Amino acid sequence: MKRDLLCIQCPLGCRITVMLDDEGNIQKIEGNTCKNGEAYAISECTCPKRTLTAILSVEGGVIPIAVRSDEPMDKDRIFECLKVLHALKAPQGVKMGDVILENALGTGVNIIATRDDWN
Amino acid sequence: MRTLEYQVAVVGGGPAGLAAALAAKKAGAQKVCIVERDVRLGGILNQCIHAGFGLHTFKTELTGPEYAARFITDVLESDIDVYLETMVMGIEKDKTVTAVNRNLGLIKIQAKAVVLAMGCRERPRGALNIPGTRPAGIYTAGTAQYLINIEGKMIGREAVILGSGDIGLIMARRLTYQGAKVKAVCEVMPYSSGLSRNVVQCLDDLNIPLLLSHTAVEIHGSERVTGVTIAKVDKNRQPIAGTEQRFDCDTLLLSVGLIPENELSLGAGVALMRATNGPAVDNMLMTEVPGIFACGNVLHVHDLVDYVSEEAESAGQSAAEYAMKGGHPKADLQVHCGENVRYTVPQRVTDGPVTLRFRVSQPIKSPRIRVTQGESVLYNKRKVICTPGEMETVHCSALPNGGPLKVEVLEEKR
């Protein structure tokens, strides 16, 4: 299998091609011009992570609060996590930094507020 | 009408205004105020709930509101006066700022120095001349961001995004996260105008197609948008007949550029530059009106807020020095744009250490950035790449009586 990546380590934006075998093991990395690019390609093909940010409605309020994962989480679980979050309502009076959802989906990542409740 | 006296008055309470006011205070100005038209400080950062701010300044990845909070806390702990929900009506050459709010009515702020930090607004549909009807469902990307992230309203179910500026890319992801389907992002240029990080994380991650060298040629729908016709464009950005394809959608987002909000600047007699749509300034970020300074997106559009804060600090400090001393060093060395340089800020400098910010006019691989003054080379460094989407900053030292400076970016054969 072949995967095409756009490297985001610097503005050069190298087009990297990664060859994977059937088990997803990396066979070959091509197109990168530096070591950072190689490391990026490896992490993207083995355990890509992203910081999740979302909005959440507030109990009895109009203005939503904004939240994020306190550290990058597995990219594959973002939508699953969004589903859980969208079913939640934040209590009133939340402050920036408050934990809204502990250990989301058992990933060890917490979801925290990034804005005070403005309602 | 009540008259209030300040040494430094800052117009706008976004990232630029916050950093400018704090720096003015730190530089020794006694009385500093921020005048903000919104109900809270923070400006556009409040609606930018995605992560990626502050990597340069705080070495950590913050969201917009978190980045703003670091400055807002400092402002509230200082004795900077903040006027919220206060609209500035006009600024005079003598540094009087006329403003109005609900509690004080019409007020006059008599300042020794004024910092312009009003930011930008978005280019609307009217600036694009897209044929078709005028249905509901057409939003600028930033307005959509405000409605979703601050008002908590959803704006549509199926969307096409015109323009690949960073806000458009960020909104492609936000809409998808909120359950909408983004069918395509189309960009008239052959390259994205957004950061490649955003192309990867907002489009590639979600399998949203990015159609380069494409534009919208017709908007369909009478009450609400029902579709958008997209076509390929040629080298001159003209649609190519026969390449049209229709996307059914109920929403069209426009992310087609920002316009510095300089109505107040013009009213004060500040001269604007054609290339930036922002004020002409010297290396202390003073406009051609003595005592009026400018920073942030009202001066020129930035790609990273970290650079806005940095620039605004220098404007705030200069404004405080002007307010306290009354005088200002003469900056009469012109800065000229050489090969591949679209604009520079500032356009005039003093001799001694100067910071030059600029953008290239096209992507250049293996560039050499060079600043010269007559025969003297003030700066000369190679880079891996320069792209129009990323602002460049160089620090160098201008020579007295050395004549104008020239900034150029030369393509090197490797």
XYZ file of C-alpha atoms in Angstrom:
533
model
C 0.000 0.000 0.000
C 1.120 3.534 -0.741
C 0.415 6.643 1.349
C 0.986 10.201 0.150
C 1.698 12.804 2.810
C 2.273 16.541 2.790
C 4.975 17.231 5.351
C 4.089 20.020 7.810
C 7.398 20.275 9.642
C 8.420 23.395 7.694
C 7.016 25.630 4.920
C 8.794 23.568 2.255
C 5.866 21.124 2.386
C 7.613 18.061 0.912
C 5.390 15.470 -0.737
C 6.348 12.251 1.038
C 5.425 8.808 -0.212
C 5.375 5.955 2.282
C 5.220 2.310 1.146
C 3.484 0.011 3.631
C 3.103 -3.752 3.649
C -0.201 -5.524 4.358
C 0.301 -5.304 8.139
C 0.936 -1.578 7.903
C 4.674 -1.830 8.498
C 6.715 0.864 6.816
C 8.773 -0.464 3.900
C 10.107 2.699 2.352
C 9.883 6.488 2.806
C 10.541 8.726 -0.196
C 10.299 12.408 -1.016
C 11.369 13.895 2.304
C 14.397 16.179 2.281
C 15.313 15.962 5.964
C 15.188 13.777 9.085
C 12.207 15.702 10.531
C 10.237 14.698 7.466
C 11.063 11.057 8.024
C 10.004 11.253 11.682
C 6.781 12.972 10.656
C 6.039 10.271 8.071
C 6.628 7.527 10.649
C 4.346 9.127 13.237
C 1.637 9.787 10.626
C 1.708 6.133 9.509
C 1.908 4.557 12.952
C 0.071 6.707 15.522
C -1.183 10.025 14.096
C -2.391 12.382 16.841
C -4.342 15.646 16.795
C -5.526 18.143 19.360
C -9.329 17.965 19.380
C -11.185 21.262 19.722
C -14.944 21.586 19.880
C -17.824 23.651 21.201
C -20.238 22.435 23.790
C -23.627 23.835 24.736
C -24.132 25.037 28.277
C -27.003 24.006 30.552
C -29.583 26.793 30.246
C -27.212 29.015 28.271
C -27.078 30.415 24.746
C -23.352 30.913 24.185
C -21.449 27.615 23.933
C -18.170 27.009 25.735
C -15.084 25.992 23.793
C -13.119 22.873 24.756
C -9.996 20.983 23.700
C -8.165 17.800 24.532
C -5.422 18.570 27.070
C -2.971 16.720 24.835
C -3.085 15.406 21.261
C -5.239 12.279 20.944
C -5.433 9.453 18.411
C -6.725 10.883 15.162
C -8.925 7.834 14.580
C -10.923 8.481 17.728
C -11.745 12.154 17.126
C -15.242 11.575 15.713
C -16.105 9.051 18.393
C -15.055 11.612 20.988
C -17.037 14.387 19.284
C -20.138 12.199 19.477
C -19.730 11.845 23.232
C -19.078 15.573 23.638
C -22.057 16.640 21.561
C -24.334 14.560 23.768
C -23.053 16.451 26.825
C -24.073 19.791 28.262
C -21.567 21.775 30.297
C -22.732 23.046 33.673
C -23.079 26.803 34.168
C -20.173 28.864 35.391
C -17.371 26.803 33.827
C -13.931 28.463 33.962
C -11.105 28.163 31.467
C -9.051 25.084 32.322
C -11.883 23.190 34.067
C -12.036 19.499 33.147
C -15.291 18.840 31.272
C -14.728 15.154 30.510
C -12.138 13.080 32.312
C -10.269 10.293 30.516
C -12.293 10.627 27.310
C -13.067 7.178 25.773
C -10.480 5.711 28.115
C -7.661 7.323 26.142
C -6.206 9.044 29.192
C -6.871 12.400 27.544
C -9.012 14.950 29.373
C -11.304 17.445 27.685
C -10.873 20.903 29.194
C -12.648 24.249 28.762
C -10.724 26.879 26.810
C -13.088 29.768 27.550
C -15.042 30.848 30.612
C -18.792 30.382 30.457
C -19.943 33.701 28.977
C -23.649 33.184 29.621
C -19.205 66.130 26.169
C -16.814 64.580 28.657
C -13.085 64.845 27.858
C -10.703 62.176 29.178
C -6.944 62.561 29.058
C -4.513 59.749 28.287
C -0.908 59.469 27.261
C -1.582 56.508 24.986
C -4.992 55.557 23.571
C -5.232 52.191 21.806
C -8.085 51.678 19.333
C -9.064 47.996 19.319
C -8.875 45.321 22.032
C -7.769 42.325 19.959
C -4.323 40.725 20.086
C -2.608 43.827 18.661
C -4.353 46.311 20.950
C -3.766 44.191 24.067
C -0.035 43.784 23.409
C 0.373 47.449 22.428
C -1.336 48.713 25.589
C 0.719 46.420 27.838
C 3.953 47.473 26.146
C 3.051 51.180 26.413
C 2.449 50.716 30.136
C 5.679 48.780 30.568
C 7.610 51.501 28.732
C 6.481 53.970 31.380
C 3.310 55.610 30.044
C 1.190 56.593 33.054
C -2.290 56.661 31.592
C -3.148 54.117 28.903
C -6.569 53.082 27.622
C -8.028 50.528 25.218
C -11.224 51.348 23.338
C -13.061 48.226 22.112
C -16.404 48.037 20.314
C -17.218 44.438 21.316
C -18.568 43.331 24.714
C -15.234 41.747 25.673
C -11.516 41.957 24.988
C -9.750 39.438 22.759
C -11.054 40.322 19.309
C -11.204 37.580 16.712
C -9.187 35.214 18.965
C -12.380 34.590 20.946
C -13.947 32.777 18.003
C -10.758 30.960 16.960
C -11.327 27.957 19.208
C -8.884 25.742 17.263
C -5.389 25.044 18.573
C -2.109 26.281 17.135
C -1.638 29.721 18.697
C 1.388 30.733 20.723
C 3.869 28.144 19.463
C 6.472 30.893 19.005
C 5.700 33.031 22.060
C 4.716 30.489 24.713
C 6.263 27.317 23.197
C 2.951 25.538 23.615
C -0.100 25.031 21.436
C -2.986 27.166 22.708
C -6.453 27.905 21.351
C -7.395 31.503 20.469
C -9.278 32.271 23.692
C -6.429 30.813 25.779
C -3.842 32.915 23.931
C -5.979 36.043 24.402
C -6.529 35.261 28.089
C -2.810 35.502 28.823
C -2.833 39.119 27.641
C -6.286 40.005 28.998
C -5.299 38.887 32.504
C -2.240 41.141 32.378
C -4.308 44.085 31.115
C -6.929 43.660 33.842
C -4.238 43.403 36.520
C -2.574 46.598 35.297
C -4.212 49.996 35.602
C -4.959 50.234 31.896
C -8.484 51.646 31.447
C -10.668 49.486 29.221
C -13.736 50.936 27.487
C -15.891 48.087 26.181
C -18.896 48.409 23.868
C -17.399 51.725 22.883
C -17.354 52.726 19.256
C -14.702 55.116 18.009
C -16.333 57.612 15.659
C -13.257 59.504 14.595
C -9.609 60.239 15.220
C -8.118 63.682 14.619
C -4.585 64.633 13.675
C -4.193 66.222 17.131
C -4.779 62.753 18.667
C -8.299 63.349 19.917
C -10.388 60.213 19.701
C -14.162 60.687 19.625
C -16.073 57.669 20.878
C -19.548 56.770 22.039
C -20.947 54.238 24.477
C -24.128 53.595 26.410
C -22.910 54.797 29.819
C -20.842 57.843 28.988
C -22.558 58.918 25.782
C -20.282 60.837 23.461
C -16.759 61.146 24.867
C -13.576 62.787 23.729
C -10.290 61.082 24.539
C -7.403 63.516 24.354
C -4.251 61.422 23.911
C -0.599 62.269 23.377
C -0.209 59.193 21.138
C -2.733 56.887 19.453
C -2.172 53.243 18.450
C -4.343 51.956 15.602
C -5.164 48.278 16.212
C -8.534 47.829 14.507
C -7.703 44.661 12.594
C -9.378 43.533 9.386
C -12.719 42.668 7.951
C -13.390 40.006 5.340
C -13.770 40.496 1.612
C -17.466 39.915 0.917
C -19.262 38.417 -2.081
C -19.798 41.876 -3.542
C -16.045 42.213 -4.051
C -15.915 39.051 -6.191
C -18.563 39.489 -8.860
C -19.807 35.885 -8.794
C -22.786 35.625 -11.154
C -26.014 34.007 -10.037
C -28.843 34.714 -7.632
C -28.682 36.249 -4.176
C -30.046 33.547 -1.882
C -29.485 33.046 1.848
C -26.646 30.704 2.802
C -23.643 32.703 1.622
C -21.312 33.599 4.481
C -17.807 34.894 4.839
C -15.801 32.231 6.681
C -15.208 34.440 9.725
C -18.903 35.233 10.076
C -19.681 31.521 9.937
C -17.008 30.991 12.595
C -18.621 33.651 14.798
C -22.115 32.196 14.388
C -20.997 28.641 15.196
C -18.373 29.215 17.877
C -19.823 32.210 19.723
C -23.540 32.288 18.970
C -23.819 28.498 19.030
C -25.834 28.356 15.799
C -25.336 25.941 12.929
C -25.297 27.522 9.492
C -25.923 24.708 7.008
C -25.707 21.014 6.152
C -23.745 20.842 2.907
C -21.136 23.415 2.057
C -18.694 24.500 -0.604
C -15.857 26.791 0.430
C -14.435 29.340 -1.973
C -10.869 30.350 -1.180
C -8.258 28.404 0.753
C -7.248 31.068 3.248
C -6.605 29.764 6.750
C -10.052 30.717 8.066
C -11.679 28.805 5.199
C -9.594 25.713 5.932
C -10.293 25.909 9.663
C -14.017 26.264 8.925
C -13.986 23.219 6.637
C -12.932 21.178 9.665
C -15.285 22.932 12.097
C -18.294 22.375 9.816
C -17.358 18.700 9.458
C -16.976 18.317 13.227
C -20.418 19.906 13.671
C -21.940 17.300 11.370
C -22.043 19.142 8.040
C -20.613 17.821 4.793
C -17.988 19.978 3.094
C -17.984 18.993 -0.566
C -14.967 20.942 -1.775
C -12.656 23.850 -1.147
C -11.746 25.676 -4.333
C -8.842 28.051 -4.782
C -8.316 30.283 -7.810
C -4.521 30.239 -7.418
C -2.423 27.157 -8.283
C -1.372 26.927 -4.597
C -3.226 27.207 -1.295
C -2.988 30.572 0.404
C -3.281 28.869 3.797
C -0.609 27.219 5.948
C 0.213 23.676 4.800
C -0.413 22.527 8.355
C -4.044 23.575 7.889
C -4.299 21.924 4.473
C -3.200 18.635 6.060
C -5.150 18.774 9.311
C -8.345 20.407 8.054
C -8.716 18.955 4.558
C -6.540 15.842 4.010
C -7.471 14.386 7.411
C -11.161 14.636 6.528
C -10.869 13.729 2.831
C -12.130 17.131 1.701
C -10.967 17.813 -1.856
C -8.898 20.952 -2.492
C -9.471 22.093 -6.073
C -6.582 24.363 -7.060
C -6.956 26.742 -10.029
C -10.749 26.575 -9.655
C -13.319 29.246 -8.953
C -17.067 29.649 -8.519
C -18.790 30.751 -11.713
C -22.411 30.605 -10.599
C -24.440 30.502 -7.406
C -27.810 28.720 -7.652
C -30.978 29.022 -5.568
C -33.693 31.583 -4.996
C -34.567 31.471 -1.291
C -31.567 29.465 -0.099
C -28.403 28.338 -1.888
C -29.098 25.078 -3.750
C -25.747 24.682 -5.461
C -22.576 26.272 -6.759
C -20.986 25.777 -10.173
C -17.206 25.551 -10.074
C -14.906 25.782 -13.091
C -11.210 25.439 -13.756
C -9.320 28.654 -14.509
C -6.507 29.356 -16.950
C -3.217 31.151 -16.262
C -5.004 34.496 -16.268
C -7.511 33.218 -13.728
C -10.283 33.166 -16.343
C -12.779 30.260 -16.171
C -12.230 27.621 -18.889
C -15.451 26.776 -20.753
C -16.438 23.113 -20.544
C -14.806 22.488 -17.146
C -17.864 23.481 -15.110
C -19.114 21.092 -12.445
C -22.064 21.688 -10.147
C -21.963 20.924 -6.437
C -25.339 20.695 -4.706
C -25.117 22.473 -1.359
C -27.061 24.819 0.903
C -24.105 26.913 2.036
C -21.236 28.769 0.404
C -18.391 30.065 2.554
C -16.059 32.746 1.264
C -12.482 32.837 2.482
C -11.086 35.205 -0.092
C -8.975 37.659 1.787
C -8.972 40.278 4.492
C -9.151 44.054 4.183
C -7.501 46.181 6.885
C -10.181 48.321 8.510
C -8.695 51.750 7.904
C -11.695 54.114 7.772
C -10.579 55.728 11.041
C -6.974 55.912 9.824
C -8.059 57.728 6.652
C -10.181 60.101 8.710
C -7.090 61.001 10.709
C -5.213 61.798 7.492
C -3.023 58.675 7.652
C -1.576 57.704 4.253
C -2.167 54.101 3.165
C 0.049 51.791 1.100
C -1.408 50.178 -1.997
C 0.299 46.810 -1.483
C -0.808 46.287 2.128
C -3.994 48.407 2.289
C -2.520 49.493 5.621
C -0.834 52.688 6.811
C 2.638 53.689 5.631
C 4.882 53.489 8.696
C 8.471 53.950 9.808
C 10.495 51.409 11.798
C 8.900 52.608 15.050
C 5.554 51.843 13.389
C 4.547 55.502 13.353
C 2.302 56.536 10.466
C 2.901 59.717 8.513
C 0.780 61.543 11.103
C 3.098 62.272 14.050
C 1.977 60.455 17.202
C -0.331 57.983 15.430
C 1.055 54.429 15.363
C -0.296 51.226 13.787
C 0.145 47.488 14.370
C -1.450 44.096 13.754
C -3.769 43.282 10.890
C -4.812 46.902 10.338
C -1.201 47.534 9.297
C -0.780 44.412 7.158
C -2.361 40.962 7.260
C -0.403 38.520 9.439
C -0.456 34.716 9.312
C 0.529 34.088 12.948
C -0.849 35.921 15.981
C 2.551 35.565 17.659
C 3.961 38.031 15.129
C 1.027 40.387 15.743
C 1.844 40.484 19.457
C 5.527 41.070 18.731
C 4.852 43.907 16.301
C 2.227 45.469 18.576
C 4.664 45.510 21.505
C 7.050 47.543 19.466
C 4.256 49.964 18.416
C 3.087 50.331 22.034
C 6.588 51.027 23.256
C 7.205 53.618 20.524
C 3.857 55.280 21.280
C 4.764 55.545 24.980
C 8.146 57.068 24.145
C 6.496 59.570 21.819
C 3.913 60.460 24.454
C 6.533 60.985 27.156
C 9.204 62.773 25.099
C 7.069 64.469 22.478
C 9.747 63.988 19.835
C 10.467 61.204 17.387
C 13.652 60.186 15.545
C 13.646 61.093 11.870
C 13.166 58.072 9.616
C 14.040 59.180 6.120
C 15.781 56.130 4.655
C 13.320 54.604 2.177
C 12.909 50.828 1.983
C 12.396 49.618 -1.579
C 10.968 46.281 -2.742
C 13.465 44.441 -4.938
C 13.046 41.219 -6.887
C 10.203 38.929 -5.699
C 9.231 41.186 -2.783
C 5.574 42.242 -2.793
C 5.730 44.671 0.115
C 7.722 45.634 3.162
C 6.676 47.029 6.540
C 8.056 49.547 7.407
C 8.642 51.569 4.269
C 10.890 54.190 5.935
C 13.566 53.627 8.583
C 16.084 55.427 10.755
C 19.704 54.364 10.794
C 20.634 51.730 13.378
C 18.884 48.425 14.172
C 15.654 47.909 12.226
C 13.156 45.063 11.842
C 11.827 44.551 8.321
C 8.768 42.411 7.656
C 7.846 41.430 4.123
C 6.136 38.937 1.855
C 7.301 37.431 -1.405
C 5.153 37.700 -4.520
C 5.389 33.987 -5.459
C 6.725 30.742 -3.950
C 10.521 30.559 -4.303
C 12.589 27.449 -3.623
C 16.202 27.920 -2.456
C 15.846 31.679 -1.961
C 18.516 34.068 -0.778
C 17.157 36.995 1.211
C 19.291 40.093 0.775
C 19.026 43.597 2.172
C 21.374 46.139 0.632
C 21.987 49.831 1.101
C 23.938 51.164 -1.860
C 27.032 48.978 -2.075
C 26.688 47.683 1.488
C 25.060 44.337 2.216
C 23.113 44.564 5.500
C 21.620 41.070 5.470
C 22.339 38.031 3.365
C 20.949 34.606 4.211
C 19.758 31.511 2.406
C 16.476 29.812 3.234
C 14.863 26.544 2.213
C 11.749 28.222 0.833
C 9.756 31.465 0.850
C 6.020 31.408 0.148
C 3.525 34.296 -0.117
C 1.564 32.733 2.744
C 4.371 33.112 5.259
C 5.592 36.512 6.382
C 9.372 36.937 6.567
C 11.134 38.957 9.246
C 14.726 40.175 9.086
C 16.719 42.187 11.583
C 19.534 44.339 10.270
C 21.259 47.620 10.935
C 20.842 50.549 8.547
C 23.794 52.875 7.918
C 23.524 56.640 8.402
C 23.622 58.579 5.104
C 23.666 55.274 3.252
C 20.681 56.025 1.043
C 17.643 53.805 0.500
C 17.514 50.135 1.509
C 16.533 47.390 -0.929
C 14.996 44.063 0.131
C 15.201 41.294 -2.461
C 14.679 37.555 -2.622
C 16.856 35.892 -5.231
C 16.258 32.409 -6.541
C 19.444 30.365 -6.331
C 20.265 27.500 -8.642
C 21.273 24.458 -6.643
